[in-house]
XYZ file of C-alpha atoms in Angstrom:
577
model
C 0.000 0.000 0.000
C 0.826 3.222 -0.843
C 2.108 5.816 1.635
C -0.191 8.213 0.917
C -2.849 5.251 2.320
C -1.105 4.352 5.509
C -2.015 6.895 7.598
C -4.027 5.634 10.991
C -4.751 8.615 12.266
C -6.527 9.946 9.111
C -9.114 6.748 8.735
C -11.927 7.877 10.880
C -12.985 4.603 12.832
C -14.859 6.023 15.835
C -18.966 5.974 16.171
C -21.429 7.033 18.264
C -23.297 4.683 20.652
C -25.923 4.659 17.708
C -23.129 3.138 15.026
C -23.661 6.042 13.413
C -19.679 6.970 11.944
C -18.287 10.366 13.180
C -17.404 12.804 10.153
C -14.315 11.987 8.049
C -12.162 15.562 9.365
C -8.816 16.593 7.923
C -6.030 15.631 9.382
C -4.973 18.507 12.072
C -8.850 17.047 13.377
C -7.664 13.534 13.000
C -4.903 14.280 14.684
C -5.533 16.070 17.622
C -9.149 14.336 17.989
C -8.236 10.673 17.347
C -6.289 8.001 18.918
C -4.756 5.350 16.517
C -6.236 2.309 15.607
C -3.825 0.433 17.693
C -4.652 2.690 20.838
C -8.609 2.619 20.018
C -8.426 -0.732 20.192
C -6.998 -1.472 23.840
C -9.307 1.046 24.996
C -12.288 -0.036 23.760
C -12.694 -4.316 24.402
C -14.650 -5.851 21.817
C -18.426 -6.733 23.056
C -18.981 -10.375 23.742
C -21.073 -12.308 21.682
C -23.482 -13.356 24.128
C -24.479 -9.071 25.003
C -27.850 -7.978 25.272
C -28.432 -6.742 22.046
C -31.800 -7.642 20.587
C -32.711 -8.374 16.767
C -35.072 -5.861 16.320
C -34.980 -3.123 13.820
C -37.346 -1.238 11.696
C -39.283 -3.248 8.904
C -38.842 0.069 6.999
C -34.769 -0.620 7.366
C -35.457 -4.458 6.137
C -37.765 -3.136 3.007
C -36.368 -0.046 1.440
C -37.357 1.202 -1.902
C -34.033 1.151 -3.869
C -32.597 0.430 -7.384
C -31.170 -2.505 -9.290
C -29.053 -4.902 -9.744
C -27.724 -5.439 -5.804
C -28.950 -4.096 -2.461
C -24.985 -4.707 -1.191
C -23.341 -3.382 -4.709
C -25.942 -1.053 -6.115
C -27.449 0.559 -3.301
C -25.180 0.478 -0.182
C -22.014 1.932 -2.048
C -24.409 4.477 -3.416
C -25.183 5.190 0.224
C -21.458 5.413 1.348
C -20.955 7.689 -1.239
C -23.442 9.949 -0.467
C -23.197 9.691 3.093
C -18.832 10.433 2.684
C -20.072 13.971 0.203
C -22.544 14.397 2.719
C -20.001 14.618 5.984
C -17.883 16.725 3.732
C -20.605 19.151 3.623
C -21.262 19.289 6.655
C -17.442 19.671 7.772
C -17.562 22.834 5.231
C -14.924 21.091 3.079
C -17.052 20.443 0.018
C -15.502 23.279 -1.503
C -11.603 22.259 -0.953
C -12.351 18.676 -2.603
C -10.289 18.906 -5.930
C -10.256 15.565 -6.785
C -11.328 12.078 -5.474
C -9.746 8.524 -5.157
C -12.210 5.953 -4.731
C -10.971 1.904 -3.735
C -13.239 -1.171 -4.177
C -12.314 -4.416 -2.108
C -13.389 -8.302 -2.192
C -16.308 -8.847 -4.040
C -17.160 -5.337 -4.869
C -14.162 -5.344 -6.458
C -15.048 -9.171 -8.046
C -18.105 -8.328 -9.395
C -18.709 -4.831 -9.226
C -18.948 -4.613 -13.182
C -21.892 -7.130 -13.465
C -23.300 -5.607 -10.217
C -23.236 -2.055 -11.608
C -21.310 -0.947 -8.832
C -18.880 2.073 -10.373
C -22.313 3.586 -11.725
C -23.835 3.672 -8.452
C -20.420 4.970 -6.442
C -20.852 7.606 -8.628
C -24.531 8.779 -8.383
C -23.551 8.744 -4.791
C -20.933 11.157 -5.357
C -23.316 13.416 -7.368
C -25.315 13.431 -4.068
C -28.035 10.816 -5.140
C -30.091 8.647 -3.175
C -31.156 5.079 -4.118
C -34.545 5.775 -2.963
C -35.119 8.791 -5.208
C -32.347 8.418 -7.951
C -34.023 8.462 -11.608
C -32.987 5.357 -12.756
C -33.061 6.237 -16.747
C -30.931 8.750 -16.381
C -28.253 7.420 -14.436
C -26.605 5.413 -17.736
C -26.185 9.070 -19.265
C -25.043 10.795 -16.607
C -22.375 8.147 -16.135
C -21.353 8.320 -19.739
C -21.110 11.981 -19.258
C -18.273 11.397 -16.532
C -16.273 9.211 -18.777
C -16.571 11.448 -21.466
C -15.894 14.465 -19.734
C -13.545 13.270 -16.991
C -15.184 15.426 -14.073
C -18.169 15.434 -11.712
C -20.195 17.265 -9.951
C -19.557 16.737 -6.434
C -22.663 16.409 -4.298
C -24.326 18.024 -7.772
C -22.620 21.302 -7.003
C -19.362 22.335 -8.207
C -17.233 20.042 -11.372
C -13.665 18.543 -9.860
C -11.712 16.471 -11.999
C -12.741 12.844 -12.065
C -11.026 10.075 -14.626
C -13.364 6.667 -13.931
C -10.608 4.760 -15.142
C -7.415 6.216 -12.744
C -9.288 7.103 -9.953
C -12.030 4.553 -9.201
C -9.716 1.657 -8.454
C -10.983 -2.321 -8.563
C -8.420 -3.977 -6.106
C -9.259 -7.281 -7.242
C -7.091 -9.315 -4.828
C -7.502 -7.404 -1.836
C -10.186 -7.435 1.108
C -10.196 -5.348 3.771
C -10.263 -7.086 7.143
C -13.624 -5.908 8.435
C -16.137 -7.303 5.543
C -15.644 -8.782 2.223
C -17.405 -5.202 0.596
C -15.251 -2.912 1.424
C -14.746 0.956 0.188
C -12.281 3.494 0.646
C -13.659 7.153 -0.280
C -10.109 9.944 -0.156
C -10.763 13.543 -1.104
C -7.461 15.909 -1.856
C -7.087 19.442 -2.214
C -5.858 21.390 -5.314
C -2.534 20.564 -4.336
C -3.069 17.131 -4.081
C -3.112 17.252 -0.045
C -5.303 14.150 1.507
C -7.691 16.078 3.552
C -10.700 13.699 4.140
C -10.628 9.783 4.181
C -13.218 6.832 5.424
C -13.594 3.555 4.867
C -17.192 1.963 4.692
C -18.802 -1.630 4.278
C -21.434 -2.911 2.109
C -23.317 -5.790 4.816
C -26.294 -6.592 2.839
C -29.500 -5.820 2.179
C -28.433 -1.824 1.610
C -26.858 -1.972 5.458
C -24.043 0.574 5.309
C -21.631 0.645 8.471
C -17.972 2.412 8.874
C -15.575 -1.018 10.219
C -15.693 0.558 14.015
C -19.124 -0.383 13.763
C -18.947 -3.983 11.987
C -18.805 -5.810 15.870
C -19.305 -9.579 16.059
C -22.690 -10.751 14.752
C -25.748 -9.669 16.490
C -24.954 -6.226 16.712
C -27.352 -4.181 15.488
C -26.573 -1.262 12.648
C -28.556 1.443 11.826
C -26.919 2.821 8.730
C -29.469 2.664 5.827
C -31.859 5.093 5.814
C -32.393 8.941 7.276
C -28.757 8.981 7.880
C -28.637 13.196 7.278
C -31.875 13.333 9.995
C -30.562 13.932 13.567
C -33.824 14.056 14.753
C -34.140 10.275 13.673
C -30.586 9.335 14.997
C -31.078 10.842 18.212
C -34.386 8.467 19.127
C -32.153 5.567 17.786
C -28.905 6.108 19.774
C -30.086 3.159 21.782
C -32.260 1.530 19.607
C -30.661 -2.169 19.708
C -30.997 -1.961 23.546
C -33.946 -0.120 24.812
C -36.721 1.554 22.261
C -38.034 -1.567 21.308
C -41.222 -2.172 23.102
C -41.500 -5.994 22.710
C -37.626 -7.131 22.479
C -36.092 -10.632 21.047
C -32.905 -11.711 20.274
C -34.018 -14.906 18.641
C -37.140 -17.289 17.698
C -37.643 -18.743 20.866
C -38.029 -15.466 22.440
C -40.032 -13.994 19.920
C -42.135 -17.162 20.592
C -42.341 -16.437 24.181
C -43.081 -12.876 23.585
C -45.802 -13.787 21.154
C -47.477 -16.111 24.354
C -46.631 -13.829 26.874
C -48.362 -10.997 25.562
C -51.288 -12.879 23.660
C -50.337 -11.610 19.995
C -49.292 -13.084 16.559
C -45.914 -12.352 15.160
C -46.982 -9.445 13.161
C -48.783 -7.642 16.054
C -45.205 -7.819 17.932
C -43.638 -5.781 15.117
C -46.136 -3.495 14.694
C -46.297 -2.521 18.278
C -41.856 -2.557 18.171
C -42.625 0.341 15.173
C -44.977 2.350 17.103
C -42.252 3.168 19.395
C -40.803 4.978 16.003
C -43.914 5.866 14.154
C -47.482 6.312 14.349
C -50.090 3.780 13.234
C -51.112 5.426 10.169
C -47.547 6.236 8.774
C -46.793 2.282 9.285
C -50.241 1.443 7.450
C -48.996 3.824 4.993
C -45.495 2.592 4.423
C -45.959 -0.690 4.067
C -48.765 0.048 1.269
C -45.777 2.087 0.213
C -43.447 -0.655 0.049
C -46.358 -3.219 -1.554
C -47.235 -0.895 -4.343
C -43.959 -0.288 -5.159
C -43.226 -4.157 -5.374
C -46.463 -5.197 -7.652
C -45.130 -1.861 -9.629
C -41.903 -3.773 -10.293
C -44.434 -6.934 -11.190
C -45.721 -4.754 -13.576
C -42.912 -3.193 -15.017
C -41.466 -6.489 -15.621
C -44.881 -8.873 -17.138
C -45.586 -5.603 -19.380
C -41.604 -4.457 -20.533
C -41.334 -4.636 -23.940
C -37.599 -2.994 -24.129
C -35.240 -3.788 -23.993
C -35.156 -7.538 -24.830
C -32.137 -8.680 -23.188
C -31.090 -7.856 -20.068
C -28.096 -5.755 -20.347
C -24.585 -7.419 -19.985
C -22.879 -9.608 -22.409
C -24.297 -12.532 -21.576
C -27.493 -11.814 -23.655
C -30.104 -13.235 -21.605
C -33.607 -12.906 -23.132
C -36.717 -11.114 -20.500
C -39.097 -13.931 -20.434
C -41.487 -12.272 -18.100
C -43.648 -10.788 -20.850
C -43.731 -13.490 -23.236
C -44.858 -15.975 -19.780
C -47.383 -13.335 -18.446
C -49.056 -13.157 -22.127
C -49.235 -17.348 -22.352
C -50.783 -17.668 -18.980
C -53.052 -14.356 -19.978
C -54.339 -16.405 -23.197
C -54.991 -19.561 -20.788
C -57.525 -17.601 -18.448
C -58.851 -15.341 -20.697
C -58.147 -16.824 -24.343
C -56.890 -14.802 -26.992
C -56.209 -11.463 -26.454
C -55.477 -7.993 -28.695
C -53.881 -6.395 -25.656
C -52.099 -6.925 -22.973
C -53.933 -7.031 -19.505
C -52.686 -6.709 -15.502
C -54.116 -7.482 -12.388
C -53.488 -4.253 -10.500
C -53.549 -4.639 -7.174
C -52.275 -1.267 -5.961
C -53.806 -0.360 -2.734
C -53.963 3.154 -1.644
C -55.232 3.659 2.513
C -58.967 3.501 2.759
C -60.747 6.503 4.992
C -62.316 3.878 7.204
C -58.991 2.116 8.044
C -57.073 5.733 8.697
C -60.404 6.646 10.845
C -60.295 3.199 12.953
C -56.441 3.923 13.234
C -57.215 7.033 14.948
C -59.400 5.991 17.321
C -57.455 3.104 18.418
C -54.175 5.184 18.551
C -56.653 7.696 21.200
C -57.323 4.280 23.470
C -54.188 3.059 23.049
C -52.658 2.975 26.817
C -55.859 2.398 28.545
C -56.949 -0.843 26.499
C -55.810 -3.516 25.278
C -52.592 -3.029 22.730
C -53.277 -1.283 19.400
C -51.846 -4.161 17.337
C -54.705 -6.500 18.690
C -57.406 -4.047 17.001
C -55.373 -3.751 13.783
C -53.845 -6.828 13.219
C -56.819 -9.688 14.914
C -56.321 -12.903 14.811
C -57.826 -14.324 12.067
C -59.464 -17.763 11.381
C -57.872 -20.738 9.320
C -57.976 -20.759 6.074
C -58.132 -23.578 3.182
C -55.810 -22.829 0.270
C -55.729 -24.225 -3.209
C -53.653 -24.468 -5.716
C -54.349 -23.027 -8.724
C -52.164 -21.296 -11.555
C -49.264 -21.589 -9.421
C -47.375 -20.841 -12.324
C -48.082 -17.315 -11.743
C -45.392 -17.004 -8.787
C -42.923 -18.131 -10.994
C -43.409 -15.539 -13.318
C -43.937 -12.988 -10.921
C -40.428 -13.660 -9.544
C -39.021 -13.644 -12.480
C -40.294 -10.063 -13.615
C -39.279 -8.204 -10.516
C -35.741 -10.133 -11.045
C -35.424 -8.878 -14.508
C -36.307 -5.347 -13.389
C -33.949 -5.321 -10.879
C -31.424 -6.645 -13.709
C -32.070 -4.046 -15.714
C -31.213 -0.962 -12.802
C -35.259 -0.236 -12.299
C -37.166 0.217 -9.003
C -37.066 -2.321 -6.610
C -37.729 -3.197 -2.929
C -34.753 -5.213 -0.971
C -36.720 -7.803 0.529
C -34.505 -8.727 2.255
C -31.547 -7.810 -0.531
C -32.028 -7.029 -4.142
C -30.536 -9.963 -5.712
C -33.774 -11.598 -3.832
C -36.378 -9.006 -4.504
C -38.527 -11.297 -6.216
C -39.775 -14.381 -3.836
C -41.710 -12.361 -1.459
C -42.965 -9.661 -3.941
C -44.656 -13.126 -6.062
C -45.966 -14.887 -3.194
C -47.612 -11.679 -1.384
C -48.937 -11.180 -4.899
C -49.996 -14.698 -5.620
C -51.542 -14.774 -1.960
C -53.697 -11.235 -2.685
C -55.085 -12.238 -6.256
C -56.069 -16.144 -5.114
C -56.952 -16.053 -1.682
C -57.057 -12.721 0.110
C -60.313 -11.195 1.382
C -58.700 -8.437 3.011
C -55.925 -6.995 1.300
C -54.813 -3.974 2.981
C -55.110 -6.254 6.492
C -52.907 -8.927 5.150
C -50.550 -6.582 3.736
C -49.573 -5.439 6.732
C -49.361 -9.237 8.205
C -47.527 -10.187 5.737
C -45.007 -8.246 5.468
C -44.626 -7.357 9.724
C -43.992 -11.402 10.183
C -41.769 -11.615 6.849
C -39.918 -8.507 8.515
C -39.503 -10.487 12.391
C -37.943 -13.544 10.394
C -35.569 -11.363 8.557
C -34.539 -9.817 12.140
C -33.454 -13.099 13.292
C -31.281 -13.850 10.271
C -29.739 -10.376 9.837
C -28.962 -10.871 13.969
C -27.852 -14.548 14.276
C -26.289 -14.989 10.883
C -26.334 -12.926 7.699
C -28.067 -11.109 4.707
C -24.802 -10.675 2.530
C -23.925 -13.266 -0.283
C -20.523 -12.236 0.125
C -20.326 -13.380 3.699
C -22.427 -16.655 3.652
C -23.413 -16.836 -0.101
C -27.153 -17.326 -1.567
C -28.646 -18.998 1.430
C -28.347 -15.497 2.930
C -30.429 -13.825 0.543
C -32.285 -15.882 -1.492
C -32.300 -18.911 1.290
C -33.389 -16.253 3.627
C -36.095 -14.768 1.123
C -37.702 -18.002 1.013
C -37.965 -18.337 4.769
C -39.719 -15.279 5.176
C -42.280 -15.611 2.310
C -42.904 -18.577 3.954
C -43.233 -17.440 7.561
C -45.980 -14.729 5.662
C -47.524 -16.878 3.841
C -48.119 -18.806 6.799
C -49.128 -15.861 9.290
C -52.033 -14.756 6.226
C -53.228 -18.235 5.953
C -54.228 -18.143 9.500
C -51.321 -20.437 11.095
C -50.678 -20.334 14.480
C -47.416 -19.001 15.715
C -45.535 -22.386 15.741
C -46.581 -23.128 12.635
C -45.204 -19.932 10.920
C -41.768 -20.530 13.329
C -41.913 -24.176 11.417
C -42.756 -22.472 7.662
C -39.697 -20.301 7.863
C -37.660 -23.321 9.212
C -38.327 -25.913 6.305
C -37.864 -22.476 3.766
C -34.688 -21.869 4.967
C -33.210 -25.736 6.149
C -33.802 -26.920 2.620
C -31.447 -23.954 1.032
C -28.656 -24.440 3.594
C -25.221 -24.203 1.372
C -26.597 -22.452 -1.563
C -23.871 -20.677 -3.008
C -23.928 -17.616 -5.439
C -21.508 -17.781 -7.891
C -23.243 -15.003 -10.885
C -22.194 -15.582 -14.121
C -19.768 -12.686 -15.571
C -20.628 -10.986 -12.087
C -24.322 -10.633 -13.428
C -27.276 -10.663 -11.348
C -29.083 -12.865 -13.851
C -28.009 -16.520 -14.183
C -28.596 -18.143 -11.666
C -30.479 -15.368 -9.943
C -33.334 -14.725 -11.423
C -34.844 -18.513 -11.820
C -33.435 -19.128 -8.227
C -36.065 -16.587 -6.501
C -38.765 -18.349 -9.072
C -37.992 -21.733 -7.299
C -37.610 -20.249 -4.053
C -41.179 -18.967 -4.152
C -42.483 -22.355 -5.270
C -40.835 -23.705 -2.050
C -42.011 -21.046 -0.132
C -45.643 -22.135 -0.713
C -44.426 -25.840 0.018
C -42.627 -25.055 3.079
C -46.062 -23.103 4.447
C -48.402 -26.254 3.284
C -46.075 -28.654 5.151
C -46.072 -26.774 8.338
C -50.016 -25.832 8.014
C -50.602 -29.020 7.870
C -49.237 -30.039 11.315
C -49.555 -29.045 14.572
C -46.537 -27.204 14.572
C -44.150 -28.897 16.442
C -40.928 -30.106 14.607
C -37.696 -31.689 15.244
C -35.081 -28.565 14.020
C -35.716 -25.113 15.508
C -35.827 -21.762 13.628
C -32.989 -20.635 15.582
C -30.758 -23.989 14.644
C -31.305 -23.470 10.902
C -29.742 -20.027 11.240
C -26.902 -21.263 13.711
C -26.252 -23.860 11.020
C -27.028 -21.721 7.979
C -24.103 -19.063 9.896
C -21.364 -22.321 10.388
C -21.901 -23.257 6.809
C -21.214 -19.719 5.822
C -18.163 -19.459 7.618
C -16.875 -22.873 6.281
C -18.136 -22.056 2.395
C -15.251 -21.101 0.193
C -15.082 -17.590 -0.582
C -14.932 -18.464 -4.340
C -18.890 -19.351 -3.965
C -19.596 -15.888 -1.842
C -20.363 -13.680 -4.646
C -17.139 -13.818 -6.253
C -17.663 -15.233 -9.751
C -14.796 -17.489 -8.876
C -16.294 -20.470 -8.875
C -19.502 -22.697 -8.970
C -21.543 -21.863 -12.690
C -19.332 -18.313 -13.112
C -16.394 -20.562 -14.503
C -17.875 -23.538 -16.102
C -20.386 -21.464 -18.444
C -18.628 -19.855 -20.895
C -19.001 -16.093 -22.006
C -18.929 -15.275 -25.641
C-alpha cells in the first residue's frame, strides 16, 4: 500500500453509541481528535457475543425502496458515497475537494462490473439517493463522466474525475472488516489528503464504517435517514432499549408472542410504534407493496429492452410468460392485460387507526385491534405458475437498474414480492389487512437472520439472501393463511433448512443466471414449506434458531470463491462469448 494510504490517524474509525460513523475531518482534526487504531483498540474491548443486544430493527430498514441490480453493490455503495459527500458538507470542506480517489475491495471489487457498482459509487458522489435516484438517467449521466472526466460533487461544483485512474478495482484485496469494502479519499488542489473513510457494504443496503462492523448480532442502523438527527437521536439506543417488545431470537419472539397474547406481526407493529405512528406504518408498508407489484408490472408488461443488459445476452421472459398464462384464463387477447392490485389507505382504516391510537394505553394493545387474529384458512392451488413468473419479472427489473424493494436484498427481490402477490389475487379477502401481516412477520424472520447470521452473499453466499427470502415468504404466507405461531416458526424453518449451502456464484458478475430462476424456485418452495407446516400441529424436530446457527457455520466454512465472487460454482464452467 501506498504511503499516501497508511495513515491511521486519518481513517476515521470512531462511532457514536448509535453506530452512526463520526465525520471523516482533515487531518490537524484527525490528529488532535483521534487516537490510533492500535490505541482505540486497547481502549475499547470488543463486546462479547453473548451481550444484550436484541434483533429488532425497523421493517422500513429491512424493506427499502431502492434500485437494481444489488442491495450490497448497487445501493449500499451508493449510500457510502453519499453519506462520505454528505459529511464533507457538513465539515464545510465540500468546496476544498479537488479531486477524489475511490478503492473497491473483495467482491465489490469481483463483481462490481456485473453488479453495476462504479455507476452507483458515482450517483452517490453526485449526491443521489437510491430511494429517489431516476434510474433512466443514471446510464447518461455516467457516460457523461467518462466522457468528460469530471463530476459534480454532491451536484454542485465540477472537480476532476477520470473513472478509469481514480475509481480503483483492487481485485485481490479485502479489507479485514467485511468482504465489501470501500475506501472514499478527497485531496485538495494541491493534491493534499484532507478527508478519508472507509465503509462496508453488509447486505441488504446496510451501510456501516468497520468501528461499527462488531461480532454478529450487533445491530446497525446505517441505511436510511442517515442526514436526519432528529431520527438518529431516538435511535442512539435503539438495539438496547426503544423496542417495546424485544427478542434476540425465535424462541423469544415465541415467548413474547405467548406472553403478551399476539401473533408475530402484532409484535412488530407494536416494536414500530415506538418509532412511528399507526397510520404512517399502514402507509409505508402500502408504500413498500405498491412499489413491489409496480416492479411486477414493469417487468410482465416491458417490452424494451429484450435482453437484459450485460454480455451474456439473456432474453426477459417475463412478458412473453405473463401473455401465455393471460391467453390460458382469458383466451386470446389484442392487448395486454394486468391485475393491478395497488392499494392506496382507505378513509375507514385511517379513521379506525385514529381511534385506536386515542385508546391506546388504557386498552388492550393497538396491534390486537389492527392486526386480529384471524381464522384458518383452506388454500388451493391453482395457476401456481403465476409465482414463478412474478419472480421472475421483478428479477429482470432489478437486472435491468429499475425500481425495486430489498426484501430482504435485491438480488432476492422477487420471492416475497410473487408470493404476497400470488396470496392477494387467489386467496385474500382483506388486502390492505394482510398486507400489513404479511409483510410485519416476513420482517420479524428477517430480524433473526440479519442478527444470528447474515443477509450478505458475500459473507455466507445465496442462502443469505435468497435462502433467507424463502424463509420469510414462507413465515408470511403462513401468518395470512391463518397459522398459528408455531406453525409460521416451522414455515420459515423448512424455507430456509432446505437452502442451507446455496452458493452464489453469478455468471460474468451478473445478477441474472442463476439469480433470477433461483427466486422463481424459491417462491415455489415457499408455498411448500407453508403447506407442510399448516398441515401439522406445529411442532418439529429442528428449531428456527438452529437453521440459522447452522445456515451461519456453513457460511463461515463455504469457500469464498462461492460468496459472490464469480470465482467459482456456474461463473467458470459457463462460458461467455
Amino acid at each position: 500500500m501506498s504511503s499516501a494510504f497508511s495513515f491511521p490517524k486519518l481513517f476515521n474509525k470512531a462511532i457514536h453509541s448509535s453506530g452512526r460513523a463520526l465525520k471523516p475531518y482533515h487531518l490537524a482534526l484527525a490528529q488532535t481528535r483521534y487516537t490510533t487504531m492500535a490505541s482505540a483498540a486497547k481502549e475499547s474491548p470488543v463486546p462479547d457475543e453473548a451481550s444484550d443486544h436484541h434483533a429488532v430493527v425497523s421493517t422500513f430498514d429491512l424493506f427499502s425502496i431502492g434500485v437494481g441490480p444489488s442491495s450490497s453493490h448497487t445501493v449500499g455503495p451508493m449510500r457510502a458515497a453519499k453519506i462520505f459527500i454528505g459529511d464533507l458538507k457538513e465539515a464545510n470542506m465540500l468546496e476544498r475537494v479537488s479531486s477524489l480517489r475511490i478503492d473497491m475491495y473483495g467482491s465489490l471489487a469481483l463483481t462490481g462490473d456485473g453488479h453495476g457498482t462504479p455507476d452507483a459509487i458515482l450517483m452517490g458522489v453526485e449526491g443521489e439517493a437510491p430511494e429517489s435516484v431516476e434510474t433512466s438517467t443514471i446510464k447518461s449521466r455516467v457516460q457523461d463522466i467518462h466522457t468528460n472526466k469530471s463530476l459534480r460533487i454532491n451536484g454542485t461544483h465540477r472537480i476532476h474525475f477520470d473513472p478509469e485512474k481514480h475509481l480503483i478495482f483492487n481485485y485481490f484485496q479485502s479489507l479485514p472488516q467485511h468482504p465489501n469494502g470501500l475506501r472514499f479519499c478527497a485531496y485538495d488542489k494541491d493534491t493534499n489528503l484532507i478527508a478519508t473513510n472507509e465503509y462496508f457494504s453488509i447486505g441488504g443496503g446496510f451501510v456501516v464504517n468497520d468501528k461499527t462492523q462488531m461480532d454478529h448480532g450487533e445491530n446497525v442502523y446505517y441505511k436510511q435517514d442517515f442526514n436526519e438527527e432528529s431520527s438518529l437521536a431516538d435511535r442512539q439506543q435503539q438495539d438496547i432499549a426503544v423496542a417495546a417488545l424485544p427478542f434476540k431470537n425465535a424462541q423469544e419472539l415465541l415467548e413474547v408472542c405467548r406472553r403478551e397474547n399476539m401473533t408475530i406481526a402484532q409484535v412488530v407493529f407494536e416494536n414500530e410504534l415506538k418509532w412511528r405512528s399507526a397510520e404512517e406504518i399502514r402507509d409505508r408498508l402500502l408504500k413498500i407493496w405498491n412499489t413491489m407489484d409496480e416492479s411486477i408490472r414493469n417487468g410482465v408488461m416491458a417490452s424494451t429492452p429484450a435482453y437484459l443488459p450485460g454480455k451474456l445476452k439473456v432474453k426477459r421472459r417475463a412478458p412473453g410468460l405473463y401473455n401465455k398464462l393471460l391467453k390460458g384464463l382469458y383466451g386470446p387477447i389484442s392487448v395486454k392485460q394486468y391485475n393491478d392490485t395497488q392499494i392506496a389507505p382507505t378513509s375507514t382504516a385511517g379513521s379506525d387507526l385514529s381511534s385506536h391510537t386515542a385508546a391506546h394505553h388504557t386498552e388492550l394493545p393497538l396491534s390486537l385491534s389492527v392486526l386480529p387474529k384471524r381464522e384458518r384458512k383452506r388454500f388451493f392451488l391453482p395457476a401456481l405458475d403465476y409465482l414463478s413468473v412474478y419472480a421472475i419479472a421483478v428479477n429482470e427489473e432489478n437486472a435491468c437498474g429499475g425500481r425495486v424493494v430489498t426484501a430482504p436484498t435485491n438480488g432476492a427481490a422477487g420471492t416475497i414480492p410473487s408470493v404476497l402477490k400470488y396470496y392477494l389475487e387467489f386467496i385474500s379477502e382483506n388486502p390492505e389487512r394482510d398486507v400489513m401481516e404479511f409483510l410485519l412477520t416476513t420482517a420479524a424472520i428477517g430480524m433473526l437472520f440479519k442478527r444470528g447470521a447474515s443477509i450478505s452473499a458475500a459473507e455466507v453466499g445465496c442462502q443469505g439472501e435468497v435462502g433467507v427470502a424463502c424463509s420469510m415468504a414462507a413465515a408470511g404466507f403462513t401468518a395470512v393463511m391463518g397459522g398459528s405461531i408455531d406453525q409460521v416458526e416451522n414455515a420459515a424453518e423448512i424455507g430456509m433448512e432446505h437452502n442451507l449451502g446455496l452458493t452464489c456464484d453469478p455468471i460474468a458478475g451478473l445478477v441474472q443466471v442463476p439469480c433470477i430462476e433461483r427466486n422463481a424456485l424459491a417462491a415455489v418452495k415457499a408455498i411448500a414449506a407453508a403447506q407442510l407446516a399448516l398441515n401439522g400441529e406445529g411442532d418439529h424436530r429442528v428449531t428456527l434458531d438452529q437453521v440459522i446457527e447452522t445456515m451461519r457455520q456453513t457460511g463461515l466454512d463455504m469457500m469464498s470463491k462461492y460468496k459472490e465472487t464469480s470465482q467459482g460454482g456456474l461463473a467458470v464452467n459457463v462460458p461467455v462469448c
